[in-house]
XYZ file of C-alpha atoms in Angstrom:
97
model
C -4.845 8.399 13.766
C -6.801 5.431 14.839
C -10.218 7.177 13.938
C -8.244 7.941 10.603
C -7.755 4.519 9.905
C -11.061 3.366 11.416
C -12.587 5.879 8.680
C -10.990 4.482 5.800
C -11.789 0.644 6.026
C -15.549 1.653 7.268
C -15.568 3.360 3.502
C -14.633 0.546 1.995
C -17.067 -2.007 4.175
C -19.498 0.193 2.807
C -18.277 0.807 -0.714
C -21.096 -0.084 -3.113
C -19.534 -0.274 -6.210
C -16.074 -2.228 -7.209
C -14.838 1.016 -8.198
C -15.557 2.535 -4.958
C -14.395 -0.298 -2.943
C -10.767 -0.472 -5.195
C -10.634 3.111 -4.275
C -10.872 2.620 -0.395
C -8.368 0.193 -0.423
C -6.172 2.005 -2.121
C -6.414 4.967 0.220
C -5.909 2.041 2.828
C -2.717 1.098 1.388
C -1.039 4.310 0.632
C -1.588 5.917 4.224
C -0.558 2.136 6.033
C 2.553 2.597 3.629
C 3.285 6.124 3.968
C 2.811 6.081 8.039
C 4.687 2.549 8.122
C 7.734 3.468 6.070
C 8.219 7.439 6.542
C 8.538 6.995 2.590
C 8.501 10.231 0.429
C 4.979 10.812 -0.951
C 7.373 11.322 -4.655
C 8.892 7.743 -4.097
C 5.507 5.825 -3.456
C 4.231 7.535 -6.729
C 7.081 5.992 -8.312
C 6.892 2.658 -6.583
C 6.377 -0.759 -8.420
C 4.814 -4.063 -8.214
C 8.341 -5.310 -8.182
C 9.731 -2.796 -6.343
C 7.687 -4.543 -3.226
C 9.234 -7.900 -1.765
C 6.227 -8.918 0.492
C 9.147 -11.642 1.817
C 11.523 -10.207 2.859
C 9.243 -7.259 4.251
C 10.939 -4.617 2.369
C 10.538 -2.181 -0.411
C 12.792 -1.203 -2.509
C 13.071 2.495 -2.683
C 14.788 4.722 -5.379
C 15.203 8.321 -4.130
C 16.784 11.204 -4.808
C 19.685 10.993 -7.252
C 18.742 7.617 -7.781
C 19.792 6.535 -4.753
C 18.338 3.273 -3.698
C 17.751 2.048 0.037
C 15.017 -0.545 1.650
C 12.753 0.256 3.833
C 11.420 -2.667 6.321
C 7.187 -2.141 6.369
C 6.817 -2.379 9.542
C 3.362 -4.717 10.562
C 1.296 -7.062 9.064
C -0.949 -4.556 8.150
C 0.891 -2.888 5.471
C 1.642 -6.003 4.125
C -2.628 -7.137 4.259
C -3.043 -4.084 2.533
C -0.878 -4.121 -0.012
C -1.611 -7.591 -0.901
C -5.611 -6.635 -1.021
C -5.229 -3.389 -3.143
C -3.430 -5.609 -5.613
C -5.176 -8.040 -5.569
C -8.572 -6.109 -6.277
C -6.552 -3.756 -8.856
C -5.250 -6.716 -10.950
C -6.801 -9.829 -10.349
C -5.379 -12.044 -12.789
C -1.048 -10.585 -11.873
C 0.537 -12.705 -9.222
C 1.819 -10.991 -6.704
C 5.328 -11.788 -4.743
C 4.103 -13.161 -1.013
């Protein structure tokens, strides 16, 4: 998993373009997220800007027959990456930290 990881930011230290470096991080954030929280790959398509409380270290998860529950992220690395994929994808939004 390490090399996984290791992988992913070396793309995007070497991503040329913005495009290619928003795409990297992305990729960061979604695997940091998905191995963090054990989160269904269907719930983190549905997830929202405000559905993320970088705060309390929690997002807010609605599942299966709209069933919500939180789910604590874990280290400070999901939270860095979250925070920089947002930051790169909208710029100008403020972002709950």
């Amino acid at each position: 998993m390490q090399a996984f990881f290791r992988h992913l930011y070396r793309q995007r230290e070497r991503a040329q373009t913005p495009y290619q470096k928003l795409c990297a991080t992305r990729s960061i954030a979604v695997f940091e997220v998905l191995l963090s929280t054990g989160v269904r790959i269907s719930e983190l398509c549905a997830l929202r800007v405000c559905d993320v409380d970088l705060q309390e270290g929690c997002l807010h998860i609605y599942g299966k027959g709209r069933k919500e529950r939180r789910l604590p992220l874990g280290s400070s690395c999901v939270r860095n990456a979250l925070q920089n994929y947002h930051h790169l994808a909208h710029p100008d939004a403020a972002f709950d930290d």
